[in-house]
Coordinates of C-alpha atoms and ligand atoms in Angstrom, one line a residue:
M1115 CA 132.2 76.7 165.0
T1116 CA 131.7 73.6 166.0
A1117 CA 133.6 70.3 164.6
V1118 CA 130.7 68.0 164.0
T1119 CA 132.8 64.5 164.4
A1120 CA 131.6 61.3 162.2
P1121 CA 130.6 59.2 165.3
E1122 CA 128.1 61.4 166.2
R1123 CA 126.4 61.6 162.3
A1124 CA 126.3 58.0 162.3
G1125 CA 125.3 57.3 165.9
A1126 CA 125.8 54.0 167.6
P1127 CA 123.7 51.3 168.5
A1128 CA 123.6 51.1 172.6
D1129 CA 123.8 47.2 172.3
G1130 CA 126.7 47.4 170.1
A1131 CA 124.7 45.7 167.0
A1132 CA 126.4 46.5 163.8
V1133 CA 123.3 48.5 162.0
P1134 CA 124.4 51.7 162.6
H1135 CA 121.9 54.5 163.9
Y1136 CA 121.8 57.5 161.6
L1137 CA 119.9 60.8 163.4
N1138 CA 118.8 64.1 162.1
F1139 CA 120.6 67.4 162.0
I1140 CA 118.5 69.8 163.9
A1141 CA 119.6 73.4 165.4
G1142 CA 123.7 72.2 164.6
E1143 CA 123.7 69.0 166.2
W1144 CA 122.4 65.6 165.3
R1145 CA 119.5 64.2 167.6
A1146 CA 117.2 61.2 167.0
A1147 CA 113.5 61.6 166.9
S1148 CA 111.7 62.9 169.7
S1149 CA 109.7 60.1 170.0
G1150 CA 112.5 57.8 169.6
A1151 CA 111.1 55.4 166.5
T1152 CA 113.6 55.1 163.4
F1153 CA 112.8 53.2 160.1
E1154 CA 115.3 51.1 158.0
N1155 CA 116.1 51.4 154.9
R1156 CA 117.5 48.3 152.9
N1157 CA 119.1 47.4 149.5
P1158 CA 116.8 46.5 146.9
A1159 CA 119.3 44.1 145.4
D1160 CA 119.2 42.4 148.6
L1161 CA 116.9 42.9 151.1
S1162 CA 118.4 41.2 153.7
D1163 CA 121.3 43.6 153.0
L1164 CA 119.7 46.1 156.4
I1165 CA 122.0 49.7 155.8
G1166 CA 120.4 51.2 158.5
L1167 CA 117.9 52.9 160.9
F1168 CA 116.9 56.3 160.9
P1169 CA 114.7 59.1 162.5
D1170 CA 111.1 58.2 162.4
S1171 CA 110.4 61.7 162.9
G1172 CA 107.2 64.0 163.3
D1173 CA 105.8 67.7 163.7
E1174 CA 108.1 68.6 166.9
D1175 CA 111.3 67.6 165.6
V1176 CA 110.4 69.5 162.3
S1177 CA 108.9 72.7 164.3
A1178 CA 112.1 72.3 166.1
A1179 CA 114.1 72.1 162.9
V1180 CA 112.4 75.2 161.2
A1181 CA 113.2 77.3 164.4
G1182 CA 117.0 76.1 165.0
L1183 CA 117.8 78.1 161.2
A1184 CA 116.8 81.6 161.8
E1185 CA 119.8 83.1 163.6
A1186 CA 122.6 81.5 161.0
Q1187 CA 120.3 82.5 157.8
A1188 CA 120.5 86.0 158.8
A1189 CA 124.2 85.8 159.6
W1190 CA 124.6 84.2 156.0
A1191 CA 122.2 86.3 154.5
A1192 CA 124.9 89.1 154.9
A1193 CA 128.2 87.4 154.0
S1194 CA 129.8 88.4 151.1
P1195 CA 129.2 86.7 147.8
E1196 CA 132.7 85.2 147.8
I1197 CA 132.2 82.8 151.1
R1198 CA 129.1 81.6 150.3
A1199 CA 130.8 80.6 147.2
D1200 CA 134.1 79.3 148.8
L1201 CA 131.5 77.0 150.9
L1202 CA 130.0 75.6 147.6
Y1203 CA 133.8 75.0 145.8
R1204 CA 134.8 73.8 148.9
A1205 CA 132.0 71.3 148.9
A1206 CA 132.3 69.9 145.4
E1207 CA 136.0 69.4 146.2
I1208 CA 135.1 67.0 149.6
I1209 CA 132.6 65.1 147.3
S1210 CA 135.1 64.9 144.3
G1211 CA 137.5 62.8 146.9
R1212 CA 134.3 60.9 148.5
T1213 CA 133.3 59.9 144.8
K1214 CA 134.0 56.3 145.3
E1215 CA 132.7 56.1 148.6
I1216 CA 129.5 57.6 148.0
A1217 CA 129.0 56.4 145.0
A1218 CA 129.2 52.6 146.2
E1219 CA 127.2 53.5 148.5
L1220 CA 124.5 55.0 146.8
T1221 CA 124.3 51.9 144.5
R1222 CA 123.5 50.1 147.9
E1223 CA 120.7 52.2 148.6
E1224 CA 118.8 52.8 145.2
G1225 CA 120.0 50.0 143.3
K1226 CA 121.5 52.0 140.4
T1227 CA 125.0 50.0 138.5
L1228 CA 128.4 51.7 140.3
A1229 CA 128.3 53.6 136.3
E1230 CA 125.2 55.2 136.7
A1231 CA 126.0 56.4 141.1
T1232 CA 129.7 57.9 139.9
N1233 CA 128.2 59.8 137.3
E1234 CA 125.6 60.9 139.3
T1235 CA 127.8 61.7 142.4
S1236 CA 130.5 63.3 140.0
R1237 CA 127.4 65.5 138.7
I1238 CA 126.7 67.2 142.4
A1239 CA 130.2 67.9 142.4
A1240 CA 129.8 70.0 139.1
N1241 CA 126.4 71.4 140.4
F1242 CA 128.1 72.5 143.6
R1243 CA 130.7 74.3 141.4
F1244 CA 128.5 76.3 139.0
Y1245 CA 126.2 77.6 141.8
A1246 CA 129.2 78.7 143.9
G1247 CA 129.4 81.0 140.3
E1248 CA 126.3 82.0 140.7
A1249 CA 126.9 83.5 144.2
L1250 CA 129.2 86.1 142.7
R1251 CA 126.5 87.0 139.9
L1252 CA 123.6 87.6 141.9
K1253 CA 122.5 91.3 140.5
G1254 CA 120.3 93.6 141.0
E1255 CA 119.2 96.5 138.4
T1256 CA 118.4 100.1 138.2
Y1257 CA 116.4 101.9 136.1
P1258 CA 116.2 105.9 135.5
M1259 CA 113.5 108.1 136.4
P1260 CA 113.0 111.2 135.3
G1261 CA 114.6 114.9 137.8
G1262 CA 118.0 112.9 138.9
Q1263 CA 116.1 110.2 141.0
M1264 CA 116.3 106.2 140.2
A1265 CA 114.4 103.3 141.2
L1266 CA 116.7 100.4 141.9
S1267 CA 116.2 96.4 142.2
L1268 CA 117.4 95.0 145.4
R1269 CA 117.8 91.1 145.4
Q1270 CA 117.9 89.6 148.1
P1271 CA 117.1 85.9 150.1
V1272 CA 113.5 85.0 150.3
G1273 CA 114.8 83.1 153.7
T1274 CA 114.4 79.5 154.6
V1275 CA 113.7 77.1 151.8
A1276 CA 112.1 73.5 152.6
V1277 CA 114.0 71.5 150.0
I1278 CA 112.5 67.7 149.0
T1279 CA 113.2 64.9 147.3
P1280 CA 112.8 61.8 145.4
W1281 CA 114.5 58.7 146.0
N1282 CA 115.6 58.2 142.3
F1283 CA 118.6 61.1 142.3
P1284 CA 118.7 61.2 145.8
L1285 CA 122.3 63.3 145.8
S1286 CA 121.3 65.6 142.2
M1287 CA 117.5 66.6 143.1
A1288 CA 119.1 67.5 146.5
A1289 CA 122.6 69.8 144.8
R1290 CA 120.8 71.2 142.5
K1291 CA 118.6 73.2 145.3
I1292 CA 120.5 73.4 148.0
A1293 CA 123.5 74.5 146.0
P1294 CA 121.6 77.7 144.5
A1295 CA 119.4 78.4 147.6
L1296 CA 122.7 78.5 149.7
A1297 CA 124.7 80.4 146.8
A1298 CA 120.9 83.2 147.5
G1299 CA 121.5 83.7 151.4
N1300 CA 119.0 80.6 152.6
A1301 CA 118.7 78.2 155.1
V1302 CA 117.9 74.8 154.5
V1303 CA 115.5 72.2 155.6
F1304 CA 115.9 69.1 154.0
K1305 CA 114.3 65.7 153.9
P1306 CA 115.1 63.8 151.8
S1307 CA 113.2 60.2 150.5
E1308 CA 112.6 58.0 153.0
M1309 CA 113.7 55.9 150.4
S1310 CA 117.4 57.2 150.4
P1311 CA 118.1 58.8 153.7
L1312 CA 121.6 57.8 153.3
M1313 CA 122.4 59.9 150.4
G1314 CA 121.0 62.7 152.5
Q1315 CA 123.0 62.2 155.3
R1316 CA 126.4 62.1 153.6
L1317 CA 125.5 65.8 151.2
V1318 CA 124.7 67.2 154.5
E1319 CA 128.0 65.9 156.3
V1320 CA 129.5 67.0 153.3
L1321 CA 128.2 70.8 153.6
L1322 CA 129.4 70.3 157.2
D1323 CA 132.6 69.5 156.1
A1324 CA 132.9 72.4 153.9
G1325 CA 132.4 74.8 156.6
L1326 CA 129.1 75.2 156.7
P1327 CA 127.8 76.9 159.8
P1328 CA 125.7 74.3 161.1
G1329 CA 122.7 76.5 162.7
L1330 CA 121.9 77.1 159.0
I1331 CA 120.5 73.0 157.4
A1332 CA 118.6 71.4 158.8
L1333 CA 118.4 67.8 157.8
V1334 CA 114.7 65.5 158.8
H1335 CA 114.1 61.9 157.8
G1336 CA 110.9 60.2 157.7
K1337 CA 107.6 59.6 155.8
G1338 CA 106.0 62.0 153.3
P1339 CA 103.0 61.5 154.8
T1340 CA 104.3 62.7 158.1
V1341 CA 107.6 65.1 157.9
G1342 CA 106.7 66.3 154.3
K1343 CA 103.6 66.9 155.6
A1344 CA 104.7 68.7 158.4
I1345 CA 106.6 70.3 156.3
T1346 CA 104.4 71.6 154.3
A1347 CA 102.6 73.5 157.7
A1348 CA 105.1 74.7 159.1
D1349 CA 105.6 77.9 160.6
G1350 CA 108.9 79.8 159.1
I1351 CA 109.3 78.0 156.0
D1352 CA 109.8 80.7 153.0
A1353 CA 110.1 78.5 149.8
L1354 CA 109.5 75.0 149.3
T1355 CA 111.0 73.4 146.5
F1356 CA 109.9 70.0 145.5
T1357 CA 110.2 67.0 142.8
G1358 CA 108.5 63.9 142.9
S1359 CA 105.3 62.7 141.9
F1360 CA 102.2 64.8 140.7
A1361 CA 100.0 63.2 143.6
V1362 CA 102.3 64.3 146.9
G1363 CA 103.4 68.1 144.1
A1364 CA 99.6 68.4 144.1
Q1365 CA 98.6 67.5 147.8
I1366 CA 101.9 70.6 148.5
Q1367 CA 100.6 73.0 146.2
A1368 CA 97.4 72.3 148.0
A1369 CA 98.9 72.3 151.4
L1370 CA 100.9 75.7 151.1
G1371 CA 99.6 79.1 151.6
T1372 CA 99.7 82.6 149.7
D1373 CA 103.5 83.2 152.0
T1374 CA 105.0 80.7 150.1
R1375 CA 106.8 80.4 147.2
C1376 CA 106.6 76.5 145.8
Q1377 CA 108.2 75.0 142.8
L1378 CA 107.2 71.5 142.2
E1379 CA 108.8 69.3 139.8
M1380 CA 107.0 65.7 139.1
G1381 CA 106.2 63.5 137.0
G1382 CA 106.7 62.6 133.3
K1383 CA 106.0 60.2 130.1
N1384 CA 108.2 61.3 128.3
A1385 CA 108.3 59.5 124.1
T1386 CA 110.4 59.4 121.3
V1387 CA 109.6 59.7 118.2
V1388 CA 111.0 58.3 115.2
L1389 CA 110.6 59.9 111.6
A1390 CA 110.8 57.4 108.1
D1391 CA 113.5 59.0 107.8
A1392 CA 115.2 57.7 110.9
D1393 CA 118.6 55.3 111.1
L1394 CA 117.3 52.4 112.9
A1395 CA 120.2 51.4 115.3
K1396 CA 120.7 55.1 115.7
A1397 CA 117.4 55.2 116.9
A1398 CA 117.7 52.2 118.6
G1399 CA 120.5 52.7 120.7
I1400 CA 118.9 56.5 122.2
I1401 CA 115.9 54.8 122.9
K1402 CA 118.2 51.6 125.1
R1403 CA 119.7 54.6 126.3
G1404 CA 116.8 56.5 127.2
A1405 CA 115.0 53.8 128.2
F1406 CA 116.6 51.5 130.2
G1407 CA 119.6 53.0 131.9
L1408 CA 119.1 53.6 135.0
S1409 CA 116.2 50.7 135.2
G1410 CA 114.0 53.5 133.6
Q1411 CA 113.6 55.5 137.4
A1412 CA 114.5 58.8 135.3
C1413 CA 111.7 61.5 135.6
T1414 CA 112.6 62.1 132.1
G1415 CA 113.0 58.1 130.8
T1416 CA 112.1 57.3 128.1
S1417 CA 108.4 55.4 128.3
R1418 CA 106.9 55.2 124.7
V1419 CA 108.1 54.7 121.8
L1420 CA 106.1 56.2 118.5
V1421 CA 107.5 55.1 115.4
A1422 CA 106.4 55.5 111.7
R1423 CA 104.8 52.5 110.6
P1424 CA 107.3 51.5 108.0
L1425 CA 110.1 51.3 110.4
H1426 CA 107.7 49.7 113.3
D1427 CA 108.9 46.0 112.5
A1428 CA 112.1 46.6 112.4
L1429 CA 112.7 49.1 115.1
L1430 CA 110.6 46.5 117.2
A1431 CA 113.5 43.8 116.5
E1432 CA 116.8 46.0 117.4
L1433 CA 115.2 47.3 120.6
V1434 CA 113.8 43.9 121.3
A1435 CA 117.8 42.4 120.8
A1436 CA 119.3 45.1 123.1
A1437 CA 116.5 44.7 126.1
E1438 CA 118.1 41.0 125.9
A1439 CA 121.7 41.9 125.6
V1440 CA 121.4 44.1 129.1
V1441 CA 122.6 42.3 132.2
T1442 CA 120.4 42.7 135.2
G1443 CA 121.8 42.4 138.7
P1444 CA 123.5 43.8 142.0
G1445 CA 124.9 47.0 140.4
D1446 CA 128.1 46.9 142.4
K1447 CA 129.0 43.2 140.1
A1448 CA 131.0 43.5 137.4
G1449 CA 129.1 43.1 133.7
V1450 CA 125.8 44.1 135.5
T1451 CA 124.5 46.7 133.0
M1452 CA 120.9 47.2 135.0
G1453 CA 120.1 47.2 138.6
P1454 CA 116.9 46.3 140.2
L1455 CA 114.1 48.8 140.8
A1456 CA 114.7 50.6 143.7
T1457 CA 111.3 50.0 145.6
A1458 CA 108.5 47.5 146.4
A1459 CA 106.1 50.0 145.5
Q1460 CA 107.5 50.0 141.9
L1461 CA 107.4 46.4 141.2
E1462 CA 104.2 46.3 142.2
K1463 CA 103.0 49.5 140.1
V1464 CA 104.8 47.7 137.4
A1465 CA 102.8 44.3 137.2
R1466 CA 100.4 46.8 138.0
Y1467 CA 101.0 47.8 134.3
L1468 CA 102.1 44.2 132.5
D1469 CA 98.3 43.6 133.8
I1470 CA 96.8 46.4 131.6
A1471 CA 99.2 45.5 128.7
R1472 CA 97.6 42.1 128.9
E1473 CA 94.1 43.2 129.3
E1474 CA 94.1 45.7 126.1
G1475 CA 95.8 42.8 124.0
A1476 CA 99.1 44.4 123.6
E1477 CA 102.0 41.9 123.3
I1478 CA 105.2 41.9 126.2
V1479 CA 107.5 41.2 123.6
T1480 CA 110.3 40.8 125.7
G1481 CA 110.7 41.5 129.9
G1482 CA 109.0 41.5 132.6
I1483 CA 109.2 40.6 136.1
P1484 CA 111.7 38.0 136.0
D1485 CA 112.2 34.6 138.8
Q1486 CA 114.7 35.7 141.8
G1487 CA 116.9 32.7 139.9
A1488 CA 120.1 33.3 141.4
L1489 CA 119.9 36.3 142.3
P1490 CA 119.6 37.6 146.1
E1491 CA 115.4 38.3 146.8
G1492 CA 115.0 41.9 145.4
Y1493 CA 113.1 44.0 143.7
W1494 CA 113.9 42.6 140.1
I1495 CA 113.1 43.7 136.5
R1496 CA 114.4 42.3 132.6
P1497 CA 114.0 45.7 130.2
T1498 CA 110.8 45.5 129.0
V1499 CA 109.3 46.1 125.5
I1500 CA 105.5 46.4 124.8
A1501 CA 103.9 46.6 121.2
G1502 CA 100.6 46.7 119.7
V1503 CA 100.2 49.3 122.4
K1504 CA 97.0 51.1 120.6
P1505 CA 96.4 55.4 120.9
G1506 CA 94.7 56.3 123.9
S1507 CA 96.1 53.3 126.4
L1508 CA 97.2 53.5 129.8
L1509 CA 100.6 52.3 128.5
L1510 CA 101.0 55.6 126.6
K1511 CA 99.6 58.0 129.2
D1512 CA 101.1 57.5 132.3
E1513 CA 103.8 57.4 134.0
I1514 CA 105.6 54.0 134.8
F1515 CA 108.8 54.8 135.6
A1516 CA 110.5 51.5 135.1
P1517 CA 112.9 50.0 132.2
V1518 CA 109.5 49.7 130.2
V1519 CA 108.8 50.9 127.1
A1520 CA 105.2 51.4 124.8
L1521 CA 105.4 51.3 120.6
C1522 CA 103.0 52.6 118.5
P1523 CA 103.1 53.0 115.3
F1524 CA 101.7 56.0 113.5
D1525 CA 101.2 57.6 109.8
T1526 CA 101.9 61.5 109.6
L1527 CA 103.8 63.6 111.9
D1528 CA 100.1 65.4 112.6
E1529 CA 99.1 61.7 114.7
A1530 CA 102.3 61.3 115.9
L1531 CA 102.3 64.5 117.4
E1532 CA 98.6 63.7 118.8
I1533 CA 99.8 61.3 120.5
A1534 CA 102.8 62.5 122.0
D1535 CA 101.2 65.2 123.9
D1536 CA 97.6 62.7 124.4
T1537 CA 99.1 62.4 128.4
E1538 CA 98.9 64.9 130.9
Y1539 CA 102.5 65.0 131.5
G1540 CA 104.8 67.0 129.8
L1541 CA 108.5 66.7 130.4
A1542 CA 111.0 65.4 127.8
L1543 CA 110.1 64.5 124.8
S1544 CA 112.8 63.6 121.8
V1545 CA 112.8 63.0 118.0
V1546 CA 114.8 60.9 115.7
S1547 CA 115.3 62.2 112.2
D1548 CA 117.4 64.7 110.2
H1549 CA 114.6 66.0 108.9
L1550 CA 114.3 69.6 109.9
P1551 CA 111.6 71.1 109.5
S1552 CA 109.8 67.8 110.8
V1553 CA 112.2 67.8 113.9
L1554 CA 111.6 72.0 113.8
K1555 CA 107.4 71.4 113.6
I1556 CA 107.5 69.0 116.6
A1557 CA 110.2 71.3 119.1
E1558 CA 107.6 74.2 118.1
A1559 CA 104.3 72.6 118.9
T1560 CA 104.8 69.6 121.0
Q1561 CA 103.4 70.7 124.5
H1562 CA 106.9 69.0 126.2
G1563 CA 109.4 71.5 128.5
I1564 CA 112.4 69.4 126.8
V1565 CA 112.8 68.6 123.4
K1566 CA 115.9 66.7 122.6
V1567 CA 116.6 65.7 119.2
N1568 CA 119.0 62.5 118.1
A1569 CA 119.2 61.8 121.4
P1570 CA 117.3 60.4 124.4
T1571 CA 114.8 61.8 126.1
T1572 CA 117.4 61.3 129.1
G1573 CA 120.0 63.3 130.7
V1574 CA 120.2 67.5 130.7
A1575 CA 122.7 70.0 131.1
L1576 CA 123.2 71.8 134.4
N1577 CA 123.6 75.3 132.7
A1578 CA 120.1 75.1 130.4
P1579 CA 116.9 75.7 132.3
F1580 CA 115.3 72.1 133.2
G1581 CA 111.4 71.7 133.8
G1582 CA 108.3 70.2 132.0
F1583 CA 104.5 71.3 131.4
K1584 CA 101.1 70.7 132.6
H1585 CA 101.4 67.8 135.1
S1586 CA 105.7 67.7 135.3
S1587 CA 105.4 70.9 137.1
N1588 CA 103.8 73.9 138.5
Q1589 CA 106.1 75.9 136.5
S1590 CA 106.8 78.6 138.9
A1591 CA 109.7 78.5 137.9
K1592 CA 112.5 76.6 136.2
E1593 CA 115.2 74.1 137.9
Q1594 CA 119.2 74.4 136.7
G1595 CA 120.2 76.8 134.0
G1596 CA 121.4 79.9 136.1
A1597 CA 119.6 83.7 136.6
N1598 CA 116.5 82.1 136.1
V1599 CA 117.1 79.4 139.1
M1600 CA 118.1 82.3 141.7
D1601 CA 115.3 83.9 140.8
F1602 CA 113.0 81.5 143.0
Y1603 CA 115.7 81.4 145.8
S1604 CA 115.7 85.3 146.0
R1605 CA 113.4 88.1 145.8
I1606 CA 113.4 91.5 144.1
K1607 CA 112.7 94.5 146.5
T1608 CA 112.1 97.8 144.6
V1609 CA 114.0 100.9 146.5
Y1610 CA 113.7 104.8 144.9
L1611 CA 116.0 106.4 145.8
G1612 CA 114.2 110.4 145.4
A1613 CA 116.4 113.6 144.3
Ligands
NAD1886 P1 107.0 60.9 145.8 O1 106.2 62.4 145.5 O2 106.6 59.5 146.2 O3 108.2 61.6 146.9 C1 109.1 62.6 146.9 C2 109.4 63.1 148.3 O4 107.9 64.0 148.6 C3 109.4 62.0 149.3 O5 111.1 63.3 149.8 C4 108.7 62.1 150.3 O6 108.6 61.4 151.2 C5 107.6 63.4 149.9 N1 106.3 63.3 149.7 C6 105.5 62.1 150.5 N2 104.4 62.8 150.7 C7 104.4 64.3 151.0 C8 103.8 64.8 151.1 N3 101.9 64.8 151.5 N4 104.0 66.4 151.8 C9 104.8 66.3 151.4 N5 106.0 66.1 151.3 C10 106.0 64.2 150.9 O7 108.0 60.0 144.3 P2 109.2 59.3 144.2 O8 108.5 58.2 144.3 O9 110.6 60.0 145.5 O10 109.8 59.8 142.9 C11 109.4 59.1 141.7 C12 108.9 60.9 141.3 O11 109.3 61.8 141.4 C13 108.2 60.3 140.1 O12 106.8 60.8 139.3 C14 109.6 60.4 138.9 O13 109.3 61.5 137.9 C15 109.5 62.5 140.1 N6 110.6 63.2 139.3 C16 110.6 63.6 138.7 C17 112.0 65.2 138.5 C18 111.4 66.1 138.0 O14 112.5 66.8 137.9 N7 110.4 66.2 137.5 C19 113.1 64.7 138.7 C20 113.3 63.1 140.1 C21 112.1 62.4 139.8

């Protein structure tokens, strides 16, 4: 096996400048985009900090990447499950040993705090270990037939899996797709978000260092409308797993033919419902974590609070106090509890929804987009609480994907359910209450794929199924959680044994 050395990975600018030029990994080697074009990657907490230049790839690079995978995939599919499991265990060990450096780079690239970045990095080691176990648990079944005959199901890899991921969890979204894909015996072509390409790079380096056959993974950097689109049009992709926005997911679904299986996990408009018996401090703590953690940039982030009317004013006061206690700044600075937004587009989106709040006559009680002040130039936002939001408002329906929470009072449980489900999305809903019949009623009736009781909408277990309803998912297969995941990454052949 060819060792892939560090300088080849990062490349080196010919003029010896300090900015690293990163490369694609195609057909077992590190390469620039065939056009030679690059794009910049900058720190959202300090736009003067240029992290690196990445290949701005195109159709040709995607074709080469996919073509380069077939041979290694056949050998990997034939390899013993133990070999696949060992590889993933080794990858987990390597990640664990690099947690500090990768987490620091994650903060620099995406903006989340060091504590949040450390959490995410540790999580991918756990993911790799989990799917190492799944590699060993893959199985088929036998079906009794008359007269000594038998039918059996053979579970086989699907072939080449395309992985397209967003920037908000650039490690964990990718790991929870790549690890089961490899565990099941597939090859992977991976396109990380152009907003977080360095984390894609680090993940592939970890796998190669763990001993992954180089021809089994391709990393193609670039923009969604070029590389992403080229992947959806490429011959030789057997399955595509995507996490990102509904708008892009819908384009992908439309572009893929019937021969490519497709998993889409998309946006959310997650609500916490606070029932009349709720403890206010507990509810505020739950909402604070769900709404302001990760700068509100989690697909399961709390974006709406539906509160029993008698509790409204007191909960609003608690939330405002919680928001104002948040310390915003660069995520690597001691004492900072919330980093910036990750992209310029995110900041523009928040500004649009704050305008909508003003136009609708809602009250931005605290937060908004602050003056830069002493902070470096970056995508800064303060945790924002909006009150006086009426049912039907876009603030209660659209994904904002920021630390912005809209409050709306309700009078009955049915009304709370109606407002909660009055959105195109259906990802996560949490309920704060100890009244079991009400909690169960909501859990059973709501059109959200994840329901959490006395817990924030964010934070999910890697061994439990994950996925939304409606525009949050195409519901072809759940992510995480074991056997259901492996169904997406493998296919069943039925074999009949005659007498
Ligand atoms: P996005 O949809 O803009 O981009 C996601 C990925 O798709 C990127 O790699 C992008 O380059 C690529 N892409 C863009 N256009 C493409 C095209 N035409 N064809 C193929 N690929 C294309 O999403 P984002 O802004 O990176 O991430 C934020 C979104 O992701 C939010 O909506 C969030 O809710 C969602 N998200 C969902 C989950 C989940 O598990 N449900 C988890 C994290 C994030």
